[in-house]
Coordinates of C-alpha atoms and ligand atoms in Angstrom, one line a residue:
M1 CA -46.5 -21.9 -12.9
L2 CA -47.2 -21.0 -16.5
V3 CA -47.3 -24.7 -17.3
G4 CA -49.7 -25.1 -14.5
F5 CA -52.1 -22.5 -15.9
A6 CA -51.9 -24.0 -19.3
F7 CA -52.6 -27.3 -17.8
G8 CA -55.6 -25.8 -15.9
A9 CA -56.9 -24.4 -19.2
E10 CA -56.6 -27.8 -20.8
T11 CA -58.6 -29.5 -18.0
G12 CA -61.4 -26.8 -18.3
K13 CA -60.9 -25.4 -14.8
T14 CA -61.4 -21.7 -14.0
F15 CA -58.4 -19.6 -13.2
G16 CA -59.6 -19.1 -9.6
A17 CA -60.2 -22.8 -9.1
Y18 CA -56.9 -23.6 -10.5
A19 CA -55.0 -21.0 -8.5
A20 CA -56.7 -22.0 -5.2
E21 CA -55.8 -25.6 -5.8
N22 CA -52.3 -24.9 -6.9
V23 CA -51.2 -21.9 -5.0
V24 CA -49.4 -24.4 -2.7
S25 CA -47.3 -25.7 -5.5
P26 CA -45.2 -22.7 -6.5
I27 CA -44.8 -21.7 -2.9
S28 CA -43.7 -25.1 -1.9
L29 CA -41.4 -25.3 -4.9
L30 CA -39.8 -22.0 -3.9
A31 CA -39.5 -23.2 -0.3
I32 CA -37.6 -26.2 -1.6
C33 CA -35.5 -24.4 -4.1
L34 CA -34.0 -21.8 -1.7
P35 CA -32.4 -24.3 0.8
V36 CA -31.4 -26.7 -2.0
F37 CA -29.7 -23.9 -4.0
Y38 CA -28.1 -22.7 -0.8
F39 CA -26.7 -26.0 0.3
V40 CA -25.5 -27.1 -3.1
G41 CA -23.5 -23.8 -3.4
F42 CA -25.6 -22.2 -6.2
Y43 CA -25.2 -18.8 -4.6
T44 CA -21.5 -19.2 -3.8
K45 CA -19.3 -21.5 -5.7
G46 CA -21.7 -21.7 -8.7
R47 CA -20.7 -18.1 -9.4
A48 CA -17.1 -19.0 -9.9
Y49 CA -17.7 -21.9 -12.4
S50 CA -16.3 -21.2 -15.8
T51 CA -18.8 -20.5 -18.6
S52 CA -19.0 -23.9 -20.2
Y53 CA -19.7 -25.7 -16.9
K54 CA -22.1 -23.1 -15.6
P55 CA -25.3 -24.1 -17.5
F56 CA -24.7 -27.7 -16.7
F57 CA -24.3 -26.9 -13.0
V58 CA -27.5 -24.8 -13.1
A59 CA -29.4 -27.6 -14.8
Q60 CA -28.2 -30.1 -12.1
V61 CA -29.2 -27.8 -9.2
S62 CA -32.7 -27.0 -10.6
A63 CA -33.3 -30.6 -11.4
L64 CA -32.4 -31.6 -7.9
A65 CA -34.7 -28.9 -6.4
V66 CA -37.7 -30.1 -8.6
L67 CA -37.0 -33.8 -7.7
G68 CA -37.0 -32.8 -4.0
W69 CA -40.3 -30.9 -4.5
G70 CA -41.8 -34.0 -6.3
F71 CA -40.7 -36.2 -3.5
L72 CA -42.3 -33.9 -0.9
L73 CA -45.6 -33.8 -2.8
F74 CA -45.5 -37.6 -3.1
M75 CA -44.8 -38.0 0.6
L76 CA -47.5 -35.5 1.6
G77 CA -49.9 -37.3 -0.7
R78 CA -53.1 -35.5 0.4
N79 CA -55.1 -33.3 -1.9
V80 CA -52.2 -32.4 -4.2
E81 CA -53.1 -34.8 -7.1
S82 CA -52.9 -32.2 -9.8
S83 CA -49.6 -30.7 -8.4
R84 CA -48.0 -34.1 -8.5
S85 CA -49.0 -34.5 -12.1
L86 CA -47.3 -31.2 -12.8
V87 CA -44.0 -32.2 -11.3
M88 CA -42.6 -33.5 -14.6
S89 CA -43.6 -30.6 -16.8
T90 CA -42.6 -28.0 -14.2
G91 CA -39.3 -29.7 -13.8
V92 CA -38.5 -29.6 -17.5
M93 CA -39.7 -26.0 -17.8
S94 CA -37.7 -24.9 -14.7
V95 CA -34.5 -26.4 -15.9
L96 CA -35.0 -24.9 -19.4
L97 CA -35.9 -21.5 -18.0
T98 CA -33.1 -21.3 -15.4
V99 CA -30.5 -22.6 -17.9
G100 CA -31.9 -20.2 -20.5
A101 CA -31.6 -17.3 -18.1
R102 CA -28.0 -18.2 -17.3
I103 CA -27.1 -18.5 -20.9
W104 CA -28.8 -15.2 -21.7
S105 CA -26.9 -13.5 -18.8
M106 CA -23.6 -14.8 -20.2
V107 CA -24.5 -13.5 -23.6
W108 CA -25.5 -10.2 -22.1
V109 CA -22.1 -9.9 -20.3
K110 CA -20.3 -10.7 -23.5
V111 CA -22.3 -8.1 -25.5
N112 CA -21.7 -5.5 -22.9
Q113 CA -18.0 -6.3 -22.7
K114 CA -17.8 -5.9 -26.5
S115 CA -19.5 -2.5 -26.3
M116 CA -17.2 -1.5 -23.4
V117 CA -14.2 -2.5 -25.4
R118 CA -15.4 -0.5 -28.4
S119 CA -16.0 2.6 -26.3
T120 CA -12.8 2.3 -24.4
A121 CA -10.8 1.9 -27.6
S122 CA -12.5 4.8 -29.2
A123 CA -12.9 7.2 -26.3
G124 CA -9.7 6.4 -24.5
A125 CA -9.8 6.5 -20.7
F126 CA -13.0 6.0 -18.8
D127 CA -13.3 8.1 -15.7
E128 CA -15.8 5.8 -14.0
Y129 CA -13.3 2.9 -14.0
R130 CA -10.5 4.9 -12.7
P131 CA -9.2 4.0 -9.3
K132 CA -8.5 7.1 -7.1
S133 CA -5.5 5.8 -5.3
V134 CA -2.7 3.5 -6.6
L135 CA 0.0 1.6 -4.8
V136 CA 3.0 1.4 -7.0
I137 CA 5.5 -1.3 -5.9
G138 CA 9.0 -1.0 -7.3
G139 CA 8.2 2.4 -8.8
A140 CA 11.6 4.1 -8.3
G141 CA 13.1 2.3 -11.2
Y142 CA 13.4 2.8 -15.0
I143 CA 9.7 2.4 -15.8
G144 CA 8.3 3.4 -12.4
S145 CA 9.9 6.8 -12.3
G146 CA 8.1 7.8 -15.4
L147 CA 4.9 6.1 -14.3
L148 CA 4.8 8.1 -11.0
K149 CA 4.8 11.4 -12.8
K150 CA 2.2 10.2 -15.2
L151 CA -0.2 9.1 -12.4
L152 CA 0.4 12.2 -10.3
D153 CA -0.3 14.4 -13.4
K154 CA -3.5 12.6 -13.9
G155 CA -4.6 13.3 -10.3
Y156 CA -4.2 10.0 -8.7
R157 CA -3.2 9.6 -5.0
V158 CA 0.0 7.5 -5.3
R159 CA 1.8 5.4 -2.7
L160 CA 5.2 4.2 -3.6
V161 CA 6.9 1.2 -2.0
D162 CA 10.6 0.8 -3.0
A163 CA 13.9 0.0 -1.5
F164 CA 15.6 2.6 -3.7
M165 CA 18.3 0.3 -5.0
F166 CA 19.2 3.1 -7.5
G167 CA 18.9 5.9 -4.9
E168 CA 16.3 8.6 -4.7
E169 CA 17.4 10.5 -7.8
P170 CA 14.9 8.6 -10.0
I171 CA 12.0 10.2 -8.2
A172 CA 13.5 13.6 -7.7
Q173 CA 11.0 15.1 -10.2
V174 CA 8.0 14.1 -8.1
A175 CA 9.5 14.1 -4.6
G176 CA 7.4 16.2 -2.2
H177 CA 4.3 16.1 -4.4
E178 CA 1.3 16.4 -2.2
N179 CA -0.4 13.3 -3.6
L180 CA 2.7 11.1 -3.3
E181 CA 3.5 9.1 -0.3
V182 CA 6.8 7.3 -0.1
V183 CA 7.4 4.0 1.8
R184 CA 11.0 3.1 1.8
A185 CA 10.9 -0.7 2.3
D186 CA 11.9 -4.1 1.0
F187 CA 8.7 -5.4 -0.6
R188 CA 9.3 -8.9 0.7
Q189 CA 8.4 -7.6 4.2
I190 CA 4.7 -8.5 4.6
D191 CA 4.1 -6.0 7.4
K192 CA 5.2 -3.1 5.2
I193 CA 3.0 -4.4 2.3
V194 CA 0.0 -4.8 4.5
E195 CA 0.4 -1.2 5.9
S196 CA 0.9 0.1 2.3
M197 CA -2.3 -1.6 1.0
R198 CA -4.6 0.2 3.4
G199 CA -6.9 2.6 1.6
M200 CA -5.6 1.8 -1.9
D201 CA -7.9 1.1 -4.9
A202 CA -5.4 -0.5 -7.2
V203 CA -1.9 -2.1 -7.2
V204 CA 0.8 -1.8 -9.9
H205 CA 3.6 -4.2 -9.2
L206 CA 6.8 -3.3 -11.1
G207 CA 9.4 -4.4 -8.5
A208 CA 11.7 -7.2 -9.4
I209 CA 15.3 -8.2 -10.1
V210 CA 15.2 -7.2 -13.7
G211 CA 17.2 -8.7 -16.6
D212 CA 18.8 -12.0 -17.4
P213 CA 22.3 -11.2 -16.0
A214 CA 21.0 -9.6 -12.8
C215 CA 18.7 -12.6 -12.1
A216 CA 21.5 -15.1 -12.7
L217 CA 23.7 -13.5 -9.9
D218 CA 21.8 -15.2 -7.1
E219 CA 19.1 -17.6 -8.1
D220 CA 17.5 -18.0 -4.7
F221 CA 17.4 -14.3 -4.2
T222 CA 15.8 -13.8 -7.6
I223 CA 13.1 -16.3 -6.8
E224 CA 12.4 -14.7 -3.4
V225 CA 12.1 -11.2 -4.9
N226 CA 10.5 -12.0 -8.1
L227 CA 8.2 -14.9 -7.3
M228 CA 7.6 -15.4 -3.6
A229 CA 7.2 -11.7 -2.9
T230 CA 4.8 -11.3 -5.9
Q231 CA 2.6 -14.1 -4.5
M232 CA 2.6 -12.5 -1.0
I233 CA 1.8 -9.1 -2.4
A234 CA -1.1 -10.5 -4.5
E235 CA -2.5 -12.3 -1.5
C236 CA -2.4 -9.1 0.5
A237 CA -4.2 -7.2 -2.3
K238 CA -6.8 -10.0 -2.5
G239 CA -7.2 -9.8 1.3
F240 CA -7.8 -6.1 1.1
G241 CA -10.4 -6.6 -1.7
I242 CA -8.3 -4.8 -4.3
Q243 CA -9.5 -6.1 -7.6
K244 CA -7.3 -4.2 -10.0
F245 CA -3.8 -5.6 -9.9
I246 CA -1.4 -4.8 -12.7
F247 CA 1.7 -6.9 -12.9
A248 CA 4.8 -6.1 -15.0
S249 CA 5.9 -9.2 -17.0
T250 CA 8.1 -9.3 -20.0
C251 CA 8.1 -10.5 -23.7
S252 CA 11.2 -12.4 -22.7
V253 CA 8.8 -15.2 -21.7
Y254 CA 8.6 -16.0 -25.5
G255 CA 12.4 -16.7 -25.5
A256 CA 13.4 -18.1 -28.9
S257 CA 11.0 -18.6 -31.7
D258 CA 10.7 -17.9 -35.4
E259 CA 7.0 -17.2 -35.3
V260 CA 5.2 -13.9 -34.7
L261 CA 4.0 -14.5 -31.2
N262 CA 0.8 -13.4 -29.5
E263 CA -0.5 -13.8 -25.9
K264 CA -1.6 -17.4 -26.6
S265 CA 1.7 -18.5 -28.2
Q266 CA 3.8 -21.1 -26.5
L267 CA 6.3 -19.8 -24.1
N268 CA 9.9 -20.7 -24.4
P269 CA 11.9 -19.0 -21.7
V270 CA 15.7 -19.1 -21.9
S271 CA 16.6 -17.5 -18.6
L272 CA 15.7 -17.6 -14.9
Y273 CA 14.4 -14.0 -15.3
A274 CA 11.8 -15.1 -17.9
R275 CA 11.0 -18.3 -15.9
S276 CA 10.4 -16.3 -12.8
K277 CA 8.0 -14.0 -14.6
I278 CA 6.1 -16.9 -16.1
A279 CA 5.7 -18.4 -12.7
C280 CA 4.4 -15.1 -11.4
E281 CA 1.9 -14.9 -14.2
R282 CA 0.6 -18.4 -13.4
V283 CA 0.4 -17.8 -9.7
L284 CA -1.5 -14.6 -10.3
L285 CA -3.9 -16.0 -12.8
E286 CA -4.6 -19.0 -10.5
M287 CA -5.5 -16.7 -7.7
Q288 CA -8.0 -15.0 -9.9
D289 CA -11.7 -14.9 -8.8
E290 CA -14.5 -12.3 -8.9
K291 CA -12.8 -10.3 -6.2
F292 CA -9.3 -10.3 -7.6
R293 CA -8.7 -9.7 -11.3
P294 CA -5.0 -9.4 -12.1
T295 CA -3.8 -8.1 -15.4
I296 CA -0.4 -9.1 -16.9
L297 CA 1.5 -6.6 -19.0
R298 CA 4.3 -8.2 -21.0
F299 CA 6.6 -5.3 -21.9
G300 CA 8.8 -5.4 -24.9
T301 CA 12.5 -4.4 -24.4
V302 CA 12.4 -0.9 -23.2
F303 CA 14.5 2.1 -24.5
G304 CA 14.7 5.8 -24.0
L305 CA 15.2 8.2 -21.1
S306 CA 13.4 8.3 -17.7
G307 CA 14.2 9.3 -14.2
R308 CA 16.4 6.2 -13.9
T309 CA 17.7 5.6 -17.4
R310 CA 19.3 2.2 -17.9
F311 CA 22.3 1.6 -20.2
D312 CA 22.2 -2.2 -19.9
L313 CA 19.4 -2.4 -22.5
V314 CA 20.3 -2.9 -26.1
V315 CA 19.1 0.3 -27.8
N316 CA 20.4 2.7 -25.1
L317 CA 23.6 0.8 -24.8
L318 CA 24.4 0.6 -28.5
T319 CA 23.6 4.3 -28.9
A320 CA 25.8 5.2 -26.0
K321 CA 28.6 3.1 -27.4
A322 CA 28.2 4.7 -30.8
I323 CA 28.6 8.2 -29.3
V324 CA 31.3 7.5 -26.7
D325 CA 33.3 4.6 -28.1
G326 CA 32.7 5.2 -31.9
K327 CA 31.6 1.6 -32.2
I328 CA 28.3 -0.2 -32.5
T329 CA 29.0 -3.9 -31.8
V330 CA 26.0 -6.0 -32.5
F331 CA 25.7 -9.6 -31.3
G332 CA 23.2 -11.9 -32.9
E333 CA 22.2 -9.4 -35.7
D334 CA 19.4 -11.6 -37.1
Q335 CA 17.7 -12.0 -33.7
W336 CA 14.3 -10.2 -33.4
R337 CA 13.2 -8.1 -30.5
P338 CA 10.1 -6.0 -29.9
F339 CA 11.1 -2.5 -28.6
V340 CA 8.9 -0.1 -26.6
H341 CA 9.8 3.4 -25.2
V342 CA 9.9 3.8 -21.5
D343 CA 7.2 6.5 -21.7
D344 CA 5.0 4.1 -23.6
A345 CA 5.5 1.4 -21.1
S346 CA 4.1 3.7 -18.3
L347 CA 1.4 4.9 -20.7
A348 CA 0.3 1.2 -21.0
V349 CA 0.1 0.9 -17.3
A350 CA -2.0 4.1 -17.0
T351 CA -4.3 2.9 -19.8
A352 CA -4.8 -0.4 -18.1
L353 CA -5.6 1.3 -14.8
E354 CA -8.4 3.3 -16.5
A355 CA -9.8 0.4 -18.5
P356 CA -12.9 -1.5 -17.2
L357 CA -12.1 -4.5 -15.1
E358 CA -14.5 -6.6 -17.2
V359 CA -12.2 -5.9 -20.1
I360 CA -8.7 -6.3 -18.6
G361 CA -9.4 -8.5 -15.5
G362 CA -7.6 -11.9 -15.9
Q363 CA -6.0 -10.8 -19.2
T364 CA -2.5 -10.8 -20.5
F365 CA -1.3 -8.1 -22.9
N366 CA 1.9 -7.7 -24.9
V367 CA 2.9 -4.1 -24.6
G368 CA 4.4 -2.4 -27.6
A369 CA 3.6 -1.9 -31.3
D370 CA 3.9 -4.2 -34.3
E371 CA 6.2 -1.7 -36.0
G372 CA 8.5 -1.8 -32.9
N373 CA 9.8 -5.3 -33.9
Y374 CA 13.4 -5.0 -35.1
T375 CA 16.3 -7.3 -35.6
L376 CA 19.4 -6.3 -33.6
G377 CA 21.2 -5.7 -37.0
Q378 CA 18.4 -3.3 -38.0
V379 CA 18.8 -1.5 -34.6
G380 CA 22.6 -1.1 -35.2
R381 CA 22.0 0.3 -38.7
L382 CA 19.4 2.7 -37.5
I383 CA 21.8 4.0 -34.8
Q384 CA 24.6 4.4 -37.3
K385 CA 22.3 6.6 -39.4
F386 CA 22.2 9.1 -36.6
V387 CA 25.9 8.6 -35.5
P388 CA 27.5 8.0 -38.9
T389 CA 31.0 8.3 -37.5
A390 CA 30.5 5.1 -35.5
E391 CA 31.7 1.8 -37.0
L392 CA 29.1 -1.0 -37.2
I393 CA 30.5 -4.4 -36.2
A394 CA 28.6 -7.6 -36.5
S395 CA 30.0 -9.9 -33.9
G396 CA 28.3 -13.4 -33.9
S397 CA 26.5 -14.3 -30.8
D398 CA 27.1 -13.3 -27.2
G399 CA 25.1 -16.3 -25.9
D400 CA 21.8 -14.5 -25.5
R401 CA 19.5 -16.7 -27.5
R402 CA 16.4 -14.5 -27.3
N403 CA 14.7 -14.1 -30.6
Y404 CA 11.1 -13.2 -30.8
R405 CA 8.8 -11.0 -32.9
V406 CA 5.6 -10.1 -31.1
D407 CA 2.0 -9.3 -32.1
F408 CA 0.5 -6.3 -30.3
S409 CA -3.0 -6.3 -31.7
K410 CA -4.7 -7.4 -28.5
I411 CA -3.7 -4.3 -26.4
R412 CA -4.5 -2.1 -29.3
N413 CA -8.0 -3.6 -30.0
L414 CA -9.1 -4.2 -26.4
I415 CA -8.0 -1.1 -24.6
G416 CA -7.0 1.2 -27.4
F417 CA -3.4 1.5 -26.4
K418 CA -1.1 3.1 -29.1
T419 CA 2.6 3.8 -28.7
Q420 CA 3.7 7.4 -29.0
W421 CA 7.3 6.8 -29.6
T422 CA 9.3 5.3 -32.4
L423 CA 12.7 3.7 -32.2
E424 CA 14.2 6.6 -34.1
M425 CA 12.7 9.1 -31.7
G426 CA 14.2 7.2 -28.7
V427 CA 17.7 7.0 -30.3
K428 CA 17.6 10.7 -31.0
Q429 CA 16.5 11.4 -27.4
V430 CA 19.5 9.4 -26.0
I431 CA 21.9 11.2 -28.4
E432 CA 20.5 14.6 -27.3
A433 CA 21.0 13.7 -23.6
F434 CA 24.7 12.9 -24.3
E435 CA 25.1 16.2 -26.3
A436 CA 23.5 18.2 -23.5
G437 CA 26.0 16.6 -21.0
K438 CA 23.1 14.9 -19.1
V439 CA 24.9 11.5 -19.3
T440 CA 28.6 11.2 -19.0
D441 CA 29.7 7.8 -17.9
Y442 CA 27.2 5.3 -19.3
N443 CA 29.2 2.5 -17.7
A444 CA 28.5 3.7 -14.2
P445 CA 26.8 1.1 -12.0
Q446 CA 23.6 3.1 -11.5
Y447 CA 22.8 2.6 -15.1
S448 CA 23.2 -1.2 -15.0
N449 CA 21.1 -3.6 -12.9
V450 CA 23.7 -6.4 -13.0
K451 CA 26.6 -4.0 -12.1
L452 CA 24.7 -2.4 -9.3
L453 CA 23.5 -5.7 -7.8
S454 CA 26.9 -7.3 -8.0
E455 CA 28.9 -4.4 -6.7
E456 CA 26.7 -2.4 -4.5
A457 CA 23.7 -4.4 -3.5
S458 CA 24.2 -4.5 0.3
S459 CA 25.1 -0.8 0.5
K460 CA 21.8 0.1 -1.2
G461 CA 19.7 -1.8 1.3
L462 CA 18.8 -4.9 -0.7
Q463 CA 20.1 -8.0 0.8
T464 CA 19.2 -11.6 0.8
E465 CA 16.4 -12.8 3.1
A466 CA 19.0 -14.7 5.2
Q467 CA 21.1 -11.6 5.6
R468 CA 18.0 -9.5 6.5
L469 CA 16.9 -12.0 9.2
R470 CA 20.4 -12.1 10.6
N471 CA 20.4 -8.4 10.8
M472 CA 17.0 -8.3 12.5
V473 CA 18.2 -10.8 15.2
E474 CA 21.3 -8.6 15.8
E475 CA 19.2 -5.4 15.9
A476 CA 16.8 -7.1 18.4
A477 CA 19.7 -8.2 20.5
Y478 CA 21.1 -4.7 20.6
D479 CA 17.7 -3.3 21.5
Q480 CA 17.7 -5.7 24.5
G481 CA 21.2 -4.7 25.4
I482 CA 22.4 -8.3 25.0
L483 CA 25.1 -7.4 22.5
R484 CA 26.1 -4.1 24.1
T485 CA 29.8 -4.4 24.7
N486 CA 30.7 -1.2 26.5
Ligands
NAD1 N1 13.1 -2.4 -18.6 C1 12.7 -3.3 -19.4 O1 13.2 -3.5 -20.6 C2 11.6 -4.3 -19.1 C3 11.1 -5.1 -20.1 C4 10.1 -6.0 -19.7 C5 9.6 -6.0 -18.4 N2 10.1 -5.2 -17.5 C6 9.5 -5.3 -16.1 O2 9.1 -4.1 -15.7 C7 9.3 -3.9 -14.3 C8 10.1 -2.6 -14.1 O3 11.3 -2.7 -14.8 P1 12.4 -1.6 -14.7 O4 13.2 -1.7 -15.9 O5 11.8 -0.3 -14.3 O6 13.3 -2.2 -13.5 P2 14.3 -1.4 -12.5 O7 15.3 -2.4 -12.1 O8 14.7 -0.1 -13.0 O9 13.3 -1.1 -11.2 C9 13.0 -2.1 -10.3 C10 12.6 -1.3 -9.0 O10 12.3 -2.3 -8.1 C11 12.9 -2.0 -6.8 N3 13.1 -3.2 -6.1 C12 13.7 -4.4 -6.5 N4 13.6 -5.3 -5.5 C13 13.0 -4.7 -4.5 C14 12.7 -5.1 -3.2 N5 12.9 -6.3 -2.8 N6 12.0 -4.2 -2.4 C15 11.7 -3.0 -2.8 N7 12.0 -2.5 -4.0 C16 12.7 -3.3 -4.8 C17 14.2 -1.3 -7.2 O11 14.6 -0.5 -6.1 C18 13.8 -0.5 -8.4 O12 13.3 0.8 -8.1 C19 10.0 -5.2 -13.9 O13 9.1 -6.0 -13.2 C20 10.5 -5.8 -15.1 O14 10.6 -7.2 -15.1 C21 11.0 -4.3 -17.8

């Protein structure tokens, strides 16, 4: 229209004469644009195009609309001479202005995102981004038991879905809390997941078969629990319009490498556990759109005490061995590993929950601190400092090839996450627990995922899908009286 007025000025016409003559043009252009934009998908799929393609798509669509307009004017023919002559210049201007507006809106989002990142990092949590209710799946384990308490203390309404593989002891501290609802279920059951999603604002998915040895016990079962269930849970969350979805992955995805690795580094998994987590990450990120913005947290190797302490992880295990057996046997002493305290792992989840979706949506973060990278030999020596009576034995390799040093700057810079615990503090915490008699038999199955799964899985309610379906058929038969024998 602006071009039209300029054109009018050039030809010496008055504004009134020009407007009267041309008022049909912008209106007819608008009338063409709206249906063309609609049918080409400008208002729907155009929104989902990635940034580089978006201006090109916008240019295509507006050029098409102007061509359609020109064609219409040409076909109408009568009394629209000056409008027809304006088609070219209007077309060029429209394309430039629409593409310009799109580029500006993208720049504006980026500028805004940067300022959000700055304020999140400096001011910590942001109340306006906080969901009110959170569904925690697999929250009765090592990390989850601490997370539940943290979320309840912060005033969230929390719903927990867990099969309680390790019993109910891990959540004893929060059991009965007025804001905690407990759903005892296998998270592979879609009906339970659908029921549990109702009324929730965010999902944290921690549930899995965890650790290389536990995952190797039954590969099909691992894929069912770790991958297939994750996809189903994410689809349900998406169906319910839950945008914030936080998924627990692991730095084990980096496998073996001599580099310092960040979120963009090549993955080199050396176990089914790590491969299953990589597959989950990919499935989740592929499902991403404007309504579903998953966030991947790759935790370092966890240490320290929680409601369900594990003694199958290297720091806790070596500390326990030093105290109880008087020996610290280190395999692969030159291998690097990033360590993070269990409280810090749940702090990272809580921080992500409070961060703006624009900052964390679709992002992957390593969870830990740069100073938490240690070789296993360094871990052994550090433990010996606190338990000097223990003998330090370097014992070659036990076959675990994992060796990775990780960069944690992204989570620090983007959402202001800082760990509160050092490795020394965690080792001391474990030693104090032994001294206070809180832990006696660190070899007991409840402290080890692989032991528990191999010895007690069925009695704790986790069974393979085939077993579960068989049981359901039998239960149904009993209900109908078919199998009643007396
Ligand atoms: N602990 C670590 O060192 C570490 C490191 C990196 C990543 N992670 C990830 O963090 C998450 C939590 O780890 P964790 O150490 O707390 O594990 P965990 O084994 O202590 O807890 C897992 C929880 O999931 C539940 N669960 C498993 N399968 C289930 C099913 N089919 N239905 C219902 N509940 C089920 C268990 O009952 C348990 O409460 C996992 O996804 C893990 O891969 C942990």
